[in-house]
Structure formats: C-alpha cells, structure tokens
PDB file of C-alpha atoms and ligand atoms in Angstrom:
ATOM      1  CA  MET R   1      10.994  13.161 211.266  1.00  0.00           C
ATOM      2  CA  THR R   2       8.482  13.863 208.520  1.00  0.00           C
ATOM      3  CA  HIS R   3       5.494  15.502 210.151  1.00  0.00           C
ATOM      4  CA  ALA R   4       4.905  18.911 211.707  1.00  0.00           C
ATOM      5  CA  LEU R   5       1.950  20.491 213.439  1.00  0.00           C
ATOM      6  CA  ILE R   6       1.518  24.152 212.436  1.00  0.00           C
ATOM      7  CA  VAL R   7      -0.515  26.182 214.932  1.00  0.00           C
ATOM      8  CA  ILE R   8      -1.772  29.346 213.263  1.00  0.00           C
ATOM      9  CA  ASP R   9      -2.266  32.624 215.185  1.00  0.00           C
ATOM     10  CA  VAL R  10      -3.791  31.409 218.484  1.00  0.00           C
ATOM     11  CA  GLN R  11      -3.458  34.937 219.879  1.00  0.00           C
ATOM     12  CA  ASN R  12      -5.555  37.024 222.249  1.00  0.00           C
ATOM     13  CA  ASP R  13      -6.794  39.415 219.557  1.00  0.00           C
ATOM     14  CA  PHE R  14      -8.367  36.493 217.662  1.00  0.00           C
ATOM     15  CA  CYS R  15     -10.140  35.165 220.759  1.00  0.00           C
ATOM     16  CA  PRO R  16     -13.332  36.471 222.411  1.00  0.00           C
ATOM     17  CA  GLY R  17     -12.589  39.893 223.931  1.00  0.00           C
ATOM     18  CA  GLY R  18      -9.834  40.576 221.387  1.00  0.00           C
ATOM     19  CA  ALA R  19      -9.663  43.263 218.707  1.00  0.00           C
ATOM     20  CA  LEU R  20     -10.509  40.873 215.849  1.00  0.00           C
ATOM     21  CA  ALA R  21     -12.319  38.226 217.849  1.00  0.00           C
ATOM     22  CA  VAL R  22     -13.156  34.935 216.181  1.00  0.00           C
ATOM     23  CA  ALA R  23     -16.225  33.307 217.772  1.00  0.00           C
ATOM     24  CA  GLU R  24     -15.134  30.393 219.999  1.00  0.00           C
ATOM     25  CA  GLY R  25     -11.480  31.008 219.107  1.00  0.00           C
ATOM     26  CA  ASN R  26     -10.484  30.099 222.666  1.00  0.00           C
ATOM     27  CA  THR R  27     -12.332  26.774 222.699  1.00  0.00           C
ATOM     28  CA  ILE R  28      -9.775  24.994 220.490  1.00  0.00           C
ATOM     29  CA  VAL R  29      -6.831  25.636 222.838  1.00  0.00           C
ATOM     30  CA  PRO R  30      -7.006  22.516 225.077  1.00  0.00           C
ATOM     31  CA  ALA R  31      -7.200  20.115 222.125  1.00  0.00           C
ATOM     32  CA  ILE R  32      -4.348  21.946 220.362  1.00  0.00           C
ATOM     33  CA  ASN R  33      -2.207  21.541 223.493  1.00  0.00           C
ATOM     34  CA  ALA R  34      -2.911  17.804 223.456  1.00  0.00           C
ATOM     35  CA  LEU R  35      -1.993  17.555 219.767  1.00  0.00           C
ATOM     36  CA  MET R  36       1.244  19.533 220.298  1.00  0.00           C
ATOM     37  CA  ALA R  37       2.246  17.156 223.081  1.00  0.00           C
ATOM     38  CA  GLU R  38       2.159  14.240 220.617  1.00  0.00           C
ATOM     39  CA  ALA R  39       3.573  15.957 217.507  1.00  0.00           C
ATOM     40  CA  GLU R  40       7.044  15.222 216.104  1.00  0.00           C
ATOM     41  CA  ALA R  41       7.634  18.900 215.354  1.00  0.00           C
ATOM     42  CA  VAL R  42       5.631  21.972 216.347  1.00  0.00           C
ATOM     43  CA  VAL R  43       5.615  25.411 214.735  1.00  0.00           C
ATOM     44  CA  LEU R  44       3.555  28.342 216.012  1.00  0.00           C
ATOM     45  CA  THR R  45       2.755  31.393 213.921  1.00  0.00           C
ATOM     46  CA  GLN R  46       2.146  34.837 215.340  1.00  0.00           C
ATOM     47  CA  ASP R  47       0.502  37.734 213.500  1.00  0.00           C
ATOM     48  CA  TRP R  48       2.872  40.593 214.329  1.00  0.00           C
ATOM     49  CA  HIS R  49       2.039  44.035 212.936  1.00  0.00           C
ATOM     50  CA  PRO R  50       3.767  47.352 213.607  1.00  0.00           C
ATOM     51  CA  ALA R  51       1.417  50.136 214.826  1.00  0.00           C
ATOM     52  CA  GLY R  52      -0.084  51.928 211.825  1.00  0.00           C
ATOM     53  CA  HIS R  53       0.124  48.822 209.624  1.00  0.00           C
ATOM     54  CA  SER R  54      -1.313  49.260 206.107  1.00  0.00           C
ATOM     55  CA  SER R  55      -3.867  46.462 206.704  1.00  0.00           C
ATOM     56  CA  PHE R  56      -5.499  48.501 209.481  1.00  0.00           C
ATOM     57  CA  ALA R  57      -8.590  50.538 208.516  1.00  0.00           C
ATOM     58  CA  SER R  58      -7.321  53.225 210.912  1.00  0.00           C
ATOM     59  CA  SER R  59      -4.353  53.807 208.572  1.00  0.00           C
ATOM     60  CA  HIS R  60      -6.723  54.826 205.734  1.00  0.00           C
ATOM     61  CA  PRO R  61      -8.714  57.977 206.595  1.00  0.00           C
ATOM     62  CA  GLY R  62     -12.462  57.430 206.117  1.00  0.00           C
ATOM     63  CA  ALA R  63     -12.157  53.663 205.580  1.00  0.00           C
ATOM     64  CA  ALA R  64     -14.437  51.402 207.625  1.00  0.00           C
ATOM     65  CA  PRO R  65     -13.128  48.225 209.247  1.00  0.00           C
ATOM     66  CA  LEU R  66     -13.857  45.180 207.051  1.00  0.00           C
ATOM     67  CA  SER R  67     -14.041  47.281 203.868  1.00  0.00           C
ATOM     68  CA  MET R  68     -11.791  46.456 200.916  1.00  0.00           C
ATOM     69  CA  ILE R  69      -8.921  48.433 199.419  1.00  0.00           C
ATOM     70  CA  ASP R  70      -6.681  47.922 196.394  1.00  0.00           C
ATOM     71  CA  MET R  71      -3.061  47.502 197.439  1.00  0.00           C
ATOM     72  CA  PRO R  72      -0.198  47.333 194.906  1.00  0.00           C
ATOM     73  CA  TYR R  73      -0.261  43.542 195.427  1.00  0.00           C
ATOM     74  CA  GLY R  74      -4.058  43.177 195.020  1.00  0.00           C
ATOM     75  CA  PRO R  75      -7.303  43.542 196.999  1.00  0.00           C
ATOM     76  CA  GLN R  76      -6.933  43.677 200.772  1.00  0.00           C
ATOM     77  CA  VAL R  77      -9.485  43.608 203.612  1.00  0.00           C
ATOM     78  CA  LEU R  78      -9.000  46.504 206.043  1.00  0.00           C
ATOM     79  CA  TRP R  79      -9.029  45.130 209.577  1.00  0.00           C
ATOM     80  CA  PRO R  80      -9.484  46.702 212.972  1.00  0.00           C
ATOM     81  CA  ASP R  81      -6.086  47.350 214.596  1.00  0.00           C
ATOM     82  CA  HIS R  82      -4.936  43.948 215.888  1.00  0.00           C
ATOM     83  CA  CYS R  83      -1.843  42.006 216.936  1.00  0.00           C
ATOM     84  CA  VAL R  84       0.299  45.104 217.365  1.00  0.00           C
ATOM     85  CA  GLN R  85       3.858  44.036 218.148  1.00  0.00           C
ATOM     86  CA  GLY R  86       4.411  43.669 221.877  1.00  0.00           C
ATOM     87  CA  SER R  87       0.760  44.260 222.847  1.00  0.00           C
ATOM     88  CA  ASP R  88      -1.358  41.902 224.973  1.00  0.00           C
ATOM     89  CA  GLY R  89      -3.508  41.284 221.920  1.00  0.00           C
ATOM     90  CA  ALA R  90      -0.507  39.972 220.005  1.00  0.00           C
ATOM     91  CA  ALA R  91       0.438  37.554 222.798  1.00  0.00           C
ATOM     92  CA  PHE R  92      -0.510  33.908 222.497  1.00  0.00           C
ATOM     93  CA  HIS R  93      -3.672  32.831 224.333  1.00  0.00           C
ATOM     94  CA  PRO R  94      -2.515  32.364 227.945  1.00  0.00           C
ATOM     95  CA  ASP R  95      -3.649  28.720 227.991  1.00  0.00           C
ATOM     96  CA  LEU R  96      -1.701  27.769 224.841  1.00  0.00           C
ATOM     97  CA  ASP R  97       1.281  25.680 225.959  1.00  0.00           C
ATOM     98  CA  THR R  98       3.956  27.503 223.997  1.00  0.00           C
ATOM     99  CA  THR R  99       6.709  25.517 225.718  1.00  0.00           C
ATOM    100  CA  LEU R 100       5.873  22.729 223.258  1.00  0.00           C
ATOM    101  CA  ALA R 101       6.894  24.847 220.223  1.00  0.00           C
ATOM    102  CA  ASP R 102      10.168  24.229 218.333  1.00  0.00           C
ATOM    103  CA  MET R 103       9.830  27.369 216.258  1.00  0.00           C
ATOM    104  CA  ILE R 104       7.762  30.559 216.233  1.00  0.00           C
ATOM    105  CA  VAL R 105       7.249  32.331 212.911  1.00  0.00           C
ATOM    106  CA  ARG R 106       6.165  35.956 212.997  1.00  0.00           C
ATOM    107  CA  LYS R 107       4.468  37.476 209.973  1.00  0.00           C
ATOM    108  CA  GLY R 108       2.872  40.736 208.874  1.00  0.00           C
ATOM    109  CA  PHE R 109       5.744  42.848 210.218  1.00  0.00           C
ATOM    110  CA  ARG R 110       6.383  44.742 206.957  1.00  0.00           C
ATOM    111  CA  PRO R 111       4.359  47.982 207.189  1.00  0.00           C
ATOM    112  CA  ALA R 112       3.269  48.003 203.541  1.00  0.00           C
ATOM    113  CA  ILE R 113       2.162  44.398 203.141  1.00  0.00           C
ATOM    114  CA  ASP R 114      -0.128  42.025 204.994  1.00  0.00           C
ATOM    115  CA  SER R 115       0.682  38.349 205.472  1.00  0.00           C
ATOM    116  CA  TYR R 116      -2.096  35.836 205.996  1.00  0.00           C
ATOM    117  CA  SER R 117      -0.019  32.837 204.986  1.00  0.00           C
ATOM    118  CA  ALA R 118       2.711  31.352 207.157  1.00  0.00           C
ATOM    119  CA  PHE R 119       4.757  30.858 203.953  1.00  0.00           C
ATOM    120  CA  PHE R 120       4.337  33.964 201.781  1.00  0.00           C
ATOM    121  CA  GLU R 121       3.096  37.474 202.395  1.00  0.00           C
ATOM    122  CA  ASN R 122       0.003  38.705 200.549  1.00  0.00           C
ATOM    123  CA  ASP R 123       2.033  39.524 197.409  1.00  0.00           C
ATOM    124  CA  HIS R 124       2.411  35.719 197.162  1.00  0.00           C
ATOM    125  CA  GLU R 125       6.168  36.088 196.649  1.00  0.00           C
ATOM    126  CA  THR R 126       7.846  37.484 199.781  1.00  0.00           C
ATOM    127  CA  PRO R 127       8.802  34.383 201.810  1.00  0.00           C
ATOM    128  CA  THR R 128       8.603  34.107 205.593  1.00  0.00           C
ATOM    129  CA  GLY R 129      11.337  31.448 205.688  1.00  0.00           C
ATOM    130  CA  LEU R 130       9.067  28.663 206.975  1.00  0.00           C
ATOM    131  CA  ASP R 131       9.395  26.594 203.788  1.00  0.00           C
ATOM    132  CA  GLY R 132      13.180  26.456 204.197  1.00  0.00           C
ATOM    133  CA  TYR R 133      12.912  25.647 207.897  1.00  0.00           C
ATOM    134  CA  LEU R 134      10.589  22.699 207.312  1.00  0.00           C
ATOM    135  CA  ARG R 135      12.560  21.380 204.327  1.00  0.00           C
ATOM    136  CA  SER R 136      15.863  21.536 206.135  1.00  0.00           C
ATOM    137  CA  ARG R 137      14.297  19.428 208.900  1.00  0.00           C
ATOM    138  CA  GLY R 138      13.115  16.878 206.325  1.00  0.00           C
ATOM    139  CA  ILE R 139       9.447  17.544 207.025  1.00  0.00           C
ATOM    140  CA  THR R 140       7.028  16.559 204.262  1.00  0.00           C
ATOM    141  CA  ASP R 141       3.613  16.330 205.960  1.00  0.00           C
ATOM    142  CA  LEU R 142       1.784  19.117 207.763  1.00  0.00           C
ATOM    143  CA  THR R 143      -1.281  19.361 209.965  1.00  0.00           C
ATOM    144  CA  LEU R 144      -2.704  22.865 210.364  1.00  0.00           C
ATOM    145  CA  VAL R 145      -4.899  24.109 213.197  1.00  0.00           C
ATOM    146  CA  GLY R 146      -5.761  27.560 214.563  1.00  0.00           C
ATOM    147  CA  LEU R 147      -7.254  30.911 213.577  1.00  0.00           C
ATOM    148  CA  ALA R 148      -8.818  31.908 211.400  1.00  0.00           C
ATOM    149  CA  THR R 149      -9.977  29.066 209.136  1.00  0.00           C
ATOM    150  CA  ASP R 150     -10.904  31.368 206.272  1.00  0.00           C
ATOM    151  CA  PHE R 151      -7.875  33.689 206.332  1.00  0.00           C
ATOM    152  CA  CYS R 152      -4.543  32.662 207.841  1.00  0.00           C
ATOM    153  CA  VAL R 153      -5.238  28.914 207.975  1.00  0.00           C
ATOM    154  CA  HIS R 154      -6.682  28.971 204.443  1.00  0.00           C
ATOM    155  CA  TYR R 155      -3.771  30.873 202.843  1.00  0.00           C
ATOM    156  CA  SER R 156      -1.181  28.850 204.763  1.00  0.00           C
ATOM    157  CA  ALA R 157      -2.746  25.554 203.713  1.00  0.00           C
ATOM    158  CA  VAL R 158      -3.014  26.497 200.026  1.00  0.00           C
ATOM    159  CA  ASP R 159       0.593  27.766 199.926  1.00  0.00           C
ATOM    160  CA  ALA R 160       1.842  24.636 201.713  1.00  0.00           C
ATOM    161  CA  ALA R 161       0.064  22.394 199.204  1.00  0.00           C
ATOM    162  CA  LYS R 162       1.473  24.423 196.284  1.00  0.00           C
ATOM    163  CA  LEU R 163       4.953  24.030 197.805  1.00  0.00           C
ATOM    164  CA  GLY R 164       4.494  20.254 197.713  1.00  0.00           C
ATOM    165  CA  PHE R 165       3.706  19.422 201.341  1.00  0.00           C
ATOM    166  CA  ALA R 166       0.965  16.901 202.103  1.00  0.00           C
ATOM    167  CA  VAL R 167      -1.462  19.080 204.033  1.00  0.00           C
ATOM    168  CA  THR R 168      -4.316  18.271 206.399  1.00  0.00           C
ATOM    169  CA  VAL R 169      -6.399  21.013 208.021  1.00  0.00           C
ATOM    170  CA  ARG R 170      -8.122  19.874 211.211  1.00  0.00           C
ATOM    171  CA  THR R 171     -11.252  21.980 210.767  1.00  0.00           C
ATOM    172  CA  ASP R 172     -12.505  20.915 214.196  1.00  0.00           C
ATOM    173  CA  LEU R 173      -9.460  22.694 215.656  1.00  0.00           C
ATOM    174  CA  CYS R 174      -9.954  25.889 213.645  1.00  0.00           C
ATOM    175  CA  ARG R 175     -12.517  28.684 213.915  1.00  0.00           C
ATOM    176  CA  ALA R 176     -13.565  31.157 211.198  1.00  0.00           C
ATOM    177  CA  ILE R 177     -14.210  34.894 210.828  1.00  0.00           C
ATOM    178  CA  ASP R 178     -16.701  34.144 207.989  1.00  0.00           C
ATOM    179  CA  LEU R 179     -16.840  37.535 206.283  1.00  0.00           C
ATOM    180  CA  ASP R 180     -19.275  37.552 203.313  1.00  0.00           C
ATOM    181  CA  GLY R 181     -19.088  33.818 202.685  1.00  0.00           C
ATOM    182  CA  SER R 182     -15.320  33.632 203.138  1.00  0.00           C
ATOM    183  CA  LEU R 183     -15.531  30.318 205.003  1.00  0.00           C
ATOM    184  CA  ALA R 184     -17.292  28.512 202.151  1.00  0.00           C
ATOM    185  CA  SER R 185     -14.904  29.915 199.535  1.00  0.00           C
ATOM    186  CA  ALA R 186     -11.895  29.069 201.713  1.00  0.00           C
ATOM    187  CA  ARG R 187     -13.036  25.449 202.028  1.00  0.00           C
ATOM    188  CA  THR R 188     -13.441  25.201 198.249  1.00  0.00           C
ATOM    189  CA  ALA R 189     -10.046  26.810 197.594  1.00  0.00           C
ATOM    190  CA  MET R 190      -8.314  24.477 200.051  1.00  0.00           C
ATOM    191  CA  GLN R 191      -9.940  21.402 198.546  1.00  0.00           C
ATOM    192  CA  GLU R 192      -9.071  22.522 194.999  1.00  0.00           C
ATOM    193  CA  ALA R 193      -5.443  22.937 196.081  1.00  0.00           C
ATOM    194  CA  GLY R 194      -5.395  19.341 197.308  1.00  0.00           C
ATOM    195  CA  VAL R 195      -5.636  20.090 201.034  1.00  0.00           C
ATOM    196  CA  ARG R 196      -7.357  17.389 203.078  1.00  0.00           C
ATOM    197  CA  LEU R 197     -10.042  18.827 205.355  1.00  0.00           C
ATOM    198  CA  SER R 198     -10.550  16.661 208.416  1.00  0.00           C
ATOM    199  CA  ASP R 199     -12.888  17.085 211.348  1.00  0.00           C
ATOM    200  CA  VAL R 200     -11.904  13.838 213.070  1.00  0.00           C
TER     201      VAL R 200
HETATM  202  C1  LIG Z   1      -5.795  37.029 210.375  1.00  0.00           C
HETATM  203  C2  LIG Z   1      -6.973  38.788 209.514  1.00  0.00           C
HETATM  204  C3  LIG Z   1      -5.906  39.636 209.731  1.00  0.00           C
HETATM  205  C4  LIG Z   1      -5.782  35.570 210.730  1.00  0.00           C
HETATM  206  C5  LIG Z   1      -4.711  37.852 210.587  1.00  0.00           C
HETATM  207  O1  LIG Z   1      -4.956  35.157 211.581  1.00  0.00           O
HETATM  208  O2  LIG Z   1      -6.599  34.808 210.154  1.00  0.00           O
HETATM  209  N1  LIG Z   1      -6.913  37.495 209.831  1.00  0.00           N
HETATM  210  N2  LIG Z   1      -4.789  39.151 210.265  1.00  0.00           N
HETATM  211 ZN1  LIG Z   2      -3.255  40.517 210.814  1.00  0.00          ZN
END
C-alpha cells in the first residue's frame, strides 16, 4: 500500500447554502465517491471549530467577515462562523460516501488557532497527526481533492510535499473560494512546492 486519497473538507458549510459556501462545491461529490471506491487508502478531513473560534469574525468585535487580522502565529482571514462542532454545517455533504473512509482527521478544534492544512495548524508547527498515520501505513503518494482549492487543499498539499510525499492535486475535483486572487497564488505556491496539479 503506497497511495492514499485525501478528501479535504467536503462539508455542508462549504457547499451552496452553507455558511462559507464555495461555488459548485457540491458538484465534485459524485466523482469523489467514484475515486474513493477505487483508492487503496482513503482519509477524510473535517473542519471542526468550537463555537466562538478565533478565526470567526464574530469573535472580534467590529471585524467584518473576510477581513484580515494579525494572530500571534501570523496574518489570518476572519471567516463567517462555519463548521461549528456538531452542527449540520460541519457534517459531511449528505451524498459523500463516508463509509469508504479509513480515517477521519478533524482540525481547527483549538480555540486560539486555525488549521487550514490537514498536517499542521496555521502556526505551521502544531501537528494534526496525519503525517504519522500515513507513514505508519507505508503511504508515500497522495492525491488531494475537495474544498477549498485555495485554502485547505492548498495548505495541505504544500505541507504534504514539504514532508516528502509525492502529491497530486486533482484540480477538477476541487473548488475555490478565490478571495482577492487567492486561487492564482495558491496554484503558484503548490507548483513551487513540487505539487503536481492535474485536471485529468
Ligand atoms: C477552509 C476557510 C476556513 C477550507 C476552512 O476548508 O478551505 N477555508 N476554514
Ligand atoms: Zn475553518
């Protein structure tokens, strides 16, 4: 076993009608199900914030959603409240076949720190444990799909490449938020990190 499919944050809040909706986020679900059915190993990630999380604009009086703030670990986008632990918005899209998952990694549960990446939180040093899980299974190659291309997929892919995995992002099975050119800069950052972008 050397390959794993990593499905990033295919949750209701990132799909149309959700709190942080990504345009067409729902449209990738059937093809992701088909890919999971063929994969050697499948990991799902789930954005999983406590109410009042520090990445929520509502936790910073006067701050507008999608504005920036300086956190102790660096600049941080302030998001609308989303993926609150146990809420419908935090649940996987109802059509995602979660029975095909070997492992579900939750991230963003520490109140004071956001976590875009499936490997490290936004301080770039607090691990989620996924690296150890994959290594102990002997997995060397990863394919990433999911939401959103320019945030959680982007940071996960760059961290995975830095950790030494061979990483492909199936951009046809991702959708982006695209905040102020973030999709273009994410694509550049992924390519510079050695991530293969594929839209097979
Ligand atoms: C995400 C913003 C905030 C994502 C998660 O899954 O890309 N984006 N939390
Ligand atoms: Zn989040």
